[in-house]
PDB file of C-alpha atoms in Angstrom:
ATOM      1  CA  UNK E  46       3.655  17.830  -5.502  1.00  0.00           C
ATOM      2  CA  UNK E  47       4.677  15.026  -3.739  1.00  0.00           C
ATOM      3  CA  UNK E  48       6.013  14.671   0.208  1.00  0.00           C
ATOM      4  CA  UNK E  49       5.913  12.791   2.969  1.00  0.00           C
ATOM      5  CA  UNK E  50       2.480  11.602   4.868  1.00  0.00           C
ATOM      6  CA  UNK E  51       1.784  13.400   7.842  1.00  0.00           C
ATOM      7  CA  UNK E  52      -0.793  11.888  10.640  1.00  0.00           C
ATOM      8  CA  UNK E  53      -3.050  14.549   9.455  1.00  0.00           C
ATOM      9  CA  UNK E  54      -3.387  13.158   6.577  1.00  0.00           C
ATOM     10  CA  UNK E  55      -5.051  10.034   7.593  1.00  0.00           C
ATOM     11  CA  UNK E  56      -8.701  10.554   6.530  1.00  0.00           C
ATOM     12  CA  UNK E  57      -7.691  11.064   3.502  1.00  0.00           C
ATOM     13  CA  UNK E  58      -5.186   7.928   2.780  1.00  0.00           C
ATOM     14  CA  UNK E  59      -7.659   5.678   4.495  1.00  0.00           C
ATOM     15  CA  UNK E  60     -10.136   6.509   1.537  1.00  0.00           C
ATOM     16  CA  UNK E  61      -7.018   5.741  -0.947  1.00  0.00           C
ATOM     17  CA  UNK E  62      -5.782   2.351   0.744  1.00  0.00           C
ATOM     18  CA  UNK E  63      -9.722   1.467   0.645  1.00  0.00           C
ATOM     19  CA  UNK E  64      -9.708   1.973  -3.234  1.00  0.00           C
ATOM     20  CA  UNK E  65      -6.225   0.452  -3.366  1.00  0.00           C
ATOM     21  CA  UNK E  66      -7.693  -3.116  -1.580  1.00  0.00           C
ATOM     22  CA  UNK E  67     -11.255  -2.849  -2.583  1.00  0.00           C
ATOM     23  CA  UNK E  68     -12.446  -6.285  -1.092  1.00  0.00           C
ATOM     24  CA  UNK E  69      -9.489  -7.022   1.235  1.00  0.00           C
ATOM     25  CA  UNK E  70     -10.368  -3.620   3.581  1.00  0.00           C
ATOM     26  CA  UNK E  71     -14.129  -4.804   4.516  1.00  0.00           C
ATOM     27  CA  UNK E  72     -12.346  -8.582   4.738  1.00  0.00           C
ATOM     28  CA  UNK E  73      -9.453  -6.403   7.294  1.00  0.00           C
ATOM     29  CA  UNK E  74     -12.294  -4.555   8.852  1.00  0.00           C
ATOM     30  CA  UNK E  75     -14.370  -7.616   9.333  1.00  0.00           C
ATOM     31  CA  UNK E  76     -17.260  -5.422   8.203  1.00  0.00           C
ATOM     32  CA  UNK E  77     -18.820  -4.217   4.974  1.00  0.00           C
ATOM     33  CA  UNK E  78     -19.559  -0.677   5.835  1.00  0.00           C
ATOM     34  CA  UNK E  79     -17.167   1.824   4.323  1.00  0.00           C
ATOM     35  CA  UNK E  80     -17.446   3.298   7.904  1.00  0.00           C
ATOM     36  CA  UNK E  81     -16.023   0.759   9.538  1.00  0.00           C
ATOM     37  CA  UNK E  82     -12.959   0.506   7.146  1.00  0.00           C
ATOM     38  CA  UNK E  83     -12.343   4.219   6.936  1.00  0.00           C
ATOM     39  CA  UNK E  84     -12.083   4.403  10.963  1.00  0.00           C
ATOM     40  CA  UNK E  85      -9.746   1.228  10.784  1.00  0.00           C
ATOM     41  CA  UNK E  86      -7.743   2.227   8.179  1.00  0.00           C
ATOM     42  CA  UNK E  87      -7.310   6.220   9.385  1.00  0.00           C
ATOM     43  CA  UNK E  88      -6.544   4.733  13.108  1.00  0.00           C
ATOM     44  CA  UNK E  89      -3.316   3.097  11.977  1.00  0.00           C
ATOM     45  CA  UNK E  90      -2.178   5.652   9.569  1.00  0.00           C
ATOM     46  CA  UNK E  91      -2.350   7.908  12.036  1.00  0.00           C
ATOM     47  CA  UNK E  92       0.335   5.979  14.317  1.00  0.00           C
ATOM     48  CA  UNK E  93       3.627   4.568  13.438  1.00  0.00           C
ATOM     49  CA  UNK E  94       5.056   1.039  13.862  1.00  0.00           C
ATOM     50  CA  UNK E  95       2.717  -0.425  11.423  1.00  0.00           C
ATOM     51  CA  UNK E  96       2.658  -0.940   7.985  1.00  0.00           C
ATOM     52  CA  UNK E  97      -0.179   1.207   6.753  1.00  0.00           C
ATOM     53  CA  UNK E  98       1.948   3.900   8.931  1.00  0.00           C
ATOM     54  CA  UNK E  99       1.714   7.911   7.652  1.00  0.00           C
ATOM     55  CA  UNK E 100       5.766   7.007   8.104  1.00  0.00           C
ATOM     56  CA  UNK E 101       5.734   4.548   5.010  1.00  0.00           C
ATOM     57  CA  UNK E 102       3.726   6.447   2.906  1.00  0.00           C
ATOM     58  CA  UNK E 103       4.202   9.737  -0.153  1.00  0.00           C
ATOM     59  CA  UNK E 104       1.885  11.603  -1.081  1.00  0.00           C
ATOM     60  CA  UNK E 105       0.317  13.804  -4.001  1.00  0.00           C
ATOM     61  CA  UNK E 106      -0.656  17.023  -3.199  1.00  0.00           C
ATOM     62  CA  UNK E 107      -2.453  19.253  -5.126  1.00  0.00           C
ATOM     63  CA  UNK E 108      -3.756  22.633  -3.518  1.00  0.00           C
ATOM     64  CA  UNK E 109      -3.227  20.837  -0.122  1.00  0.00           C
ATOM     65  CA  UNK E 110      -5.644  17.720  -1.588  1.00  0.00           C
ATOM     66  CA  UNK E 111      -4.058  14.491  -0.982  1.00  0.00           C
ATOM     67  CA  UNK E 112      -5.528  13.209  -4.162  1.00  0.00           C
ATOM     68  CA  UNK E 113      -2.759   9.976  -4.800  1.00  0.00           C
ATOM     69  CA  UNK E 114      -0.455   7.871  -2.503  1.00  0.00           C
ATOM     70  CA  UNK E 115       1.719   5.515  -2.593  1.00  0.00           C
ATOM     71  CA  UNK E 116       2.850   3.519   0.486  1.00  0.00           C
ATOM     72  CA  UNK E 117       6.226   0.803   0.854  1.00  0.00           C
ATOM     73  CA  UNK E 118       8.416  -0.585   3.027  1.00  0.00           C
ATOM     74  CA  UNK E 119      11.208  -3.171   3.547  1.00  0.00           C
ATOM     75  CA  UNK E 120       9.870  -6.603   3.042  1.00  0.00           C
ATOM     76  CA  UNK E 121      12.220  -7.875   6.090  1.00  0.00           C
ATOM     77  CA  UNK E 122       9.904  -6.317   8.604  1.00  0.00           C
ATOM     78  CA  UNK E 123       6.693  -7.737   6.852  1.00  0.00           C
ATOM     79  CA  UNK E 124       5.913  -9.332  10.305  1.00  0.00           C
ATOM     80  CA  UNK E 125       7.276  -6.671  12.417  1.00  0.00           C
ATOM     81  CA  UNK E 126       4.525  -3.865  11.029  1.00  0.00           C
ATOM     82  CA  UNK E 127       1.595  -5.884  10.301  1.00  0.00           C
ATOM     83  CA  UNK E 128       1.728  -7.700  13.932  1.00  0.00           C
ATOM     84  CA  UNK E 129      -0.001  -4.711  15.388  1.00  0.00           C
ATOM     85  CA  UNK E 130      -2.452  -4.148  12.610  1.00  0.00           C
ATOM     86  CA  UNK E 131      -3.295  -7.866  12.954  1.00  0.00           C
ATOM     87  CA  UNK E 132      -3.689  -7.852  16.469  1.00  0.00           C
ATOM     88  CA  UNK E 133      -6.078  -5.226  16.507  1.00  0.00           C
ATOM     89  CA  UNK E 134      -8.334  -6.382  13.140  1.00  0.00           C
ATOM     90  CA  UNK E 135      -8.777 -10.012  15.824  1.00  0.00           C
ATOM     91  CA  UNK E 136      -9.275  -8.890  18.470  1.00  0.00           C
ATOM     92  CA  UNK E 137     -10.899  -5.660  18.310  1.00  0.00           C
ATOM     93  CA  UNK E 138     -12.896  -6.105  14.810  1.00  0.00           C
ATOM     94  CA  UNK E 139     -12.999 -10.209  14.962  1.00  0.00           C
ATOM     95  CA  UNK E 140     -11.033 -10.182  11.674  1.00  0.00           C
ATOM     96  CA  UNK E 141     -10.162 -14.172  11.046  1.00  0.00           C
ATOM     97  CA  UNK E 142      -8.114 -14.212   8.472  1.00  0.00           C
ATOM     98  CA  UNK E 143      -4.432 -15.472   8.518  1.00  0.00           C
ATOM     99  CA  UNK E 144      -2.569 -13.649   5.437  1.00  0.00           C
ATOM    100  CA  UNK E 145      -0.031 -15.313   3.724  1.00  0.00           C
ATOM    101  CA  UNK E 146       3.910 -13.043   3.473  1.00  0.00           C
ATOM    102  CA  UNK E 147       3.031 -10.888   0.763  1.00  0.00           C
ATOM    103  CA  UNK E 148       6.570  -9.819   0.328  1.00  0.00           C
ATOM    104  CA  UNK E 149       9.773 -10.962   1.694  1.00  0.00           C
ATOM    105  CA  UNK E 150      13.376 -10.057   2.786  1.00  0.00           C
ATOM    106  CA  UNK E 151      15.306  -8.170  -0.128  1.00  0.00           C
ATOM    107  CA  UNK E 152      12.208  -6.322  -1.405  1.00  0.00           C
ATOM    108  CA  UNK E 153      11.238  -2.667  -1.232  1.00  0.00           C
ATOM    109  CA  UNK E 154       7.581  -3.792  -1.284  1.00  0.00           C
ATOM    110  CA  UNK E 155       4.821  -1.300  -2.802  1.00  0.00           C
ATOM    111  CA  UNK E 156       1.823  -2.470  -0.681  1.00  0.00           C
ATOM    112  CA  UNK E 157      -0.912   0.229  -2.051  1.00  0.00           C
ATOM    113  CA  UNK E 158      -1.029   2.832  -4.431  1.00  0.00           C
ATOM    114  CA  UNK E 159      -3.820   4.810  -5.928  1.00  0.00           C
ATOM    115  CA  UNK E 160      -5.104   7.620  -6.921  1.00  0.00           C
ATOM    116  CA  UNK E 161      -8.799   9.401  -6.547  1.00  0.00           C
ATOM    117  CA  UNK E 162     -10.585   8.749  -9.775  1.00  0.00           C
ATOM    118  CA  UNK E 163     -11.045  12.616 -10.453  1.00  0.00           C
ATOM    119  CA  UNK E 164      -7.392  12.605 -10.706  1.00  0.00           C
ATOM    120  CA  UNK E 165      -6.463   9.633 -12.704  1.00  0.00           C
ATOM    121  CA  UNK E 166      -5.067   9.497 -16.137  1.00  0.00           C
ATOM    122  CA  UNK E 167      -2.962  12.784 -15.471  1.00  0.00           C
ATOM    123  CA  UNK E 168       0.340  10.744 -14.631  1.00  0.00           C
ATOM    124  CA  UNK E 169       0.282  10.996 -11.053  1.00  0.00           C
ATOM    125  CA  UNK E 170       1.025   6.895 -10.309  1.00  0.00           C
ATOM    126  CA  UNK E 171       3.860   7.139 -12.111  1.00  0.00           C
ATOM    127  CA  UNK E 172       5.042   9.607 -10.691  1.00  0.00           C
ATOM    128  CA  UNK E 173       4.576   8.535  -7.290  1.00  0.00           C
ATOM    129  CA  UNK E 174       6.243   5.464  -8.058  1.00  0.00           C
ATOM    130  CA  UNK E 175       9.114   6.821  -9.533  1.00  0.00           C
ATOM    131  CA  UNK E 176       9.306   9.129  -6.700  1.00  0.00           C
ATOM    132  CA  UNK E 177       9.186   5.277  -4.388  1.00  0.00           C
ATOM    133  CA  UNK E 178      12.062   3.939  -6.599  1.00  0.00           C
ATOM    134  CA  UNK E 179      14.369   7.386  -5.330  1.00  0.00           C
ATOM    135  CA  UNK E 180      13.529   6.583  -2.013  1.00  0.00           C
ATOM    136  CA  UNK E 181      14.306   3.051  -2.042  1.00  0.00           C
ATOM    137  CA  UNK E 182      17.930   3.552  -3.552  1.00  0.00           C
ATOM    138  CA  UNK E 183      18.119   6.292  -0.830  1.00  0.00           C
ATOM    139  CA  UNK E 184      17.519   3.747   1.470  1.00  0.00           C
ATOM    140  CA  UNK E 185      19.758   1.313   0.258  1.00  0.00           C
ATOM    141  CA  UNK E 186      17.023  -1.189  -1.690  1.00  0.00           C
ATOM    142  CA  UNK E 187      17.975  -2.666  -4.777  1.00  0.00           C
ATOM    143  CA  UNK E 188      14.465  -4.375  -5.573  1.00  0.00           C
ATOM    144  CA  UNK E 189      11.118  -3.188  -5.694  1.00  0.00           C
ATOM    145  CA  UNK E 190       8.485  -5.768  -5.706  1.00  0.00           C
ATOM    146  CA  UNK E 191       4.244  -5.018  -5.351  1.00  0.00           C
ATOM    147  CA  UNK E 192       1.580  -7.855  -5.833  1.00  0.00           C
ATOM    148  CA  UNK E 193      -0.968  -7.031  -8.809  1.00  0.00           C
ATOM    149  CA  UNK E 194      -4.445  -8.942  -9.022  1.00  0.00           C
ATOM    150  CA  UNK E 195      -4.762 -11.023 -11.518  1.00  0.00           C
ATOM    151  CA  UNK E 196      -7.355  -9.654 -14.149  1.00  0.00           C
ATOM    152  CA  UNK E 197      -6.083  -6.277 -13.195  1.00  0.00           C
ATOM    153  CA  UNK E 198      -4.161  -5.846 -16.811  1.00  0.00           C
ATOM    154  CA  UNK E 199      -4.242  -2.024 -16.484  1.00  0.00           C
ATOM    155  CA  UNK E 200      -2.106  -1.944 -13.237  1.00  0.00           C
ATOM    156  CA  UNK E 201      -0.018  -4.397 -14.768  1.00  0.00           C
ATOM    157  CA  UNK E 202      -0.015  -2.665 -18.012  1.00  0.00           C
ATOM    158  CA  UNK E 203       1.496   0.642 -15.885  1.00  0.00           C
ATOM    159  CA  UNK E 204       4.163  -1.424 -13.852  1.00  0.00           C
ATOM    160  CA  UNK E 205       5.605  -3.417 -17.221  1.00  0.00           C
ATOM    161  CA  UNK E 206       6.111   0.271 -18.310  1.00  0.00           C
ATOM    162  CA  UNK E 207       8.220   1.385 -15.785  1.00  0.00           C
ATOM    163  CA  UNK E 208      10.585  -1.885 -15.636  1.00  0.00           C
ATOM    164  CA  UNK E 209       8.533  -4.061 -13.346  1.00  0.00           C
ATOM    165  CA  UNK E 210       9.020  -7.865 -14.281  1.00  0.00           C
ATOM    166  CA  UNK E 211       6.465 -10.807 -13.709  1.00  0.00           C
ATOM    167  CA  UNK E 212       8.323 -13.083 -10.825  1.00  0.00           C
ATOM    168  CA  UNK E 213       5.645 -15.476 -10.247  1.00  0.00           C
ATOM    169  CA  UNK E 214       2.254 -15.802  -8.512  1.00  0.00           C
ATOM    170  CA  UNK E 215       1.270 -15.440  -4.371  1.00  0.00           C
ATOM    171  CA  UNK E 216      -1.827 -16.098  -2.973  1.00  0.00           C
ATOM    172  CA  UNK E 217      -3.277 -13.417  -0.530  1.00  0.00           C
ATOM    173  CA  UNK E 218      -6.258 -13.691   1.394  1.00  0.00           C
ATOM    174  CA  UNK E 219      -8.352 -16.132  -0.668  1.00  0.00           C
ATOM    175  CA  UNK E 220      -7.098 -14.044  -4.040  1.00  0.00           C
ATOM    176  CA  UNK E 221      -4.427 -14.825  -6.530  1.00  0.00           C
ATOM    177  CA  UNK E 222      -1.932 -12.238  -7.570  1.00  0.00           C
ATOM    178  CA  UNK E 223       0.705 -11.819  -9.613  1.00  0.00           C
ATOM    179  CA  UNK E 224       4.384 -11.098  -7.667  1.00  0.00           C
ATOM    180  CA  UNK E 225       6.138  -8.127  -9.784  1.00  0.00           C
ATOM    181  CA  UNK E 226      10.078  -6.955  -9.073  1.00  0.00           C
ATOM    182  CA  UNK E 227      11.923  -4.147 -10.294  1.00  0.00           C
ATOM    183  CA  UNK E 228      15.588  -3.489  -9.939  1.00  0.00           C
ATOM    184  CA  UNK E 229      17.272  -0.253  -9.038  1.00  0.00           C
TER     185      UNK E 229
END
């Protein structure tokens, strides 16, 4: 089933966003021990104001199991909720790095999803994203965007499928993705 995060779910997104960014979370964390990242990543999903907030994020619940999640929010406020994530990762963690705008004004922007591995192949990404495109139109979005690695041709693969259209490339953190949109 899917439903809102709640704070209590943290410990169990943080594990999610870590397989969503693979390399970026130790590069965030400013560490390579999965340690580290898991207590970064559960501190600001826990809170709200940021962008990895429990606020911004669905979801899927099986037998009370967060097992898949998918977390968005409006592109306009890009600087607004990572400026406290940021602030922390340099000052607490000695993070260095200066991230390029991921997404911008105008875009519902998907900025993880994934799902456990025990639980993949069952439909459950799809789901949550179609679940992300109701909420969006709820909230009065008419685009979707999300960044896909290059290489990555079974994410992008899943996101052609459901109406996502290549828009061009960004550059985040030292890695080269490719900028998807979808319109509502």
């Amino acid at each position: 089933m899917i439903r809102p995060a709640q704070p209590t779910d943290a410990p169990a997104i943080a594990r999610l966003i870590i397989l969503a960014m693979g390399k970026l979370a130790a590069k965030f964390a400013n560490n390579s021990e999965e340690q580290k990242q898991l207590d970064l990543f559960e501190r600001f999903v826990a809170l709200t104001g940021n962008q990895y907030s429990y606020t911004n994020i669905l979801v899927w619940d099986e037998a009370h199991d967060v097992c898949g999640m998918i977390m968005a929010y409006d592109g306009a406020k890009l600087d607004e909720l990572r400026s406290p994530f940021l602030q922390y990762t340099t000052t607490q963690l000695g993070f260095t790095g200066q991230p390029e705008d991921e997404t911008q004004p105008g875009e519902y922007y998907i900025d993880c999803l994934a799902v456990n591995p025990g639980h993949q192949g069952k439909g459950i990404a799809k789901k949550l994203i179609n679940a992300l495109f109701k909420r969006a139109a709820e909230l009065n979005h008419q685009t979707v965007g999300l960044l896909v690695s290059k290489g990555n041709d079974k994410a992008k693969k899943l996101y052609t499928s459901l109406g996502f259209e290549v828009k061009g490339d960004k550059a985040l953190l030292g890695g080269v993705h490719e900028h998807l949109q979808h319109r509502l």
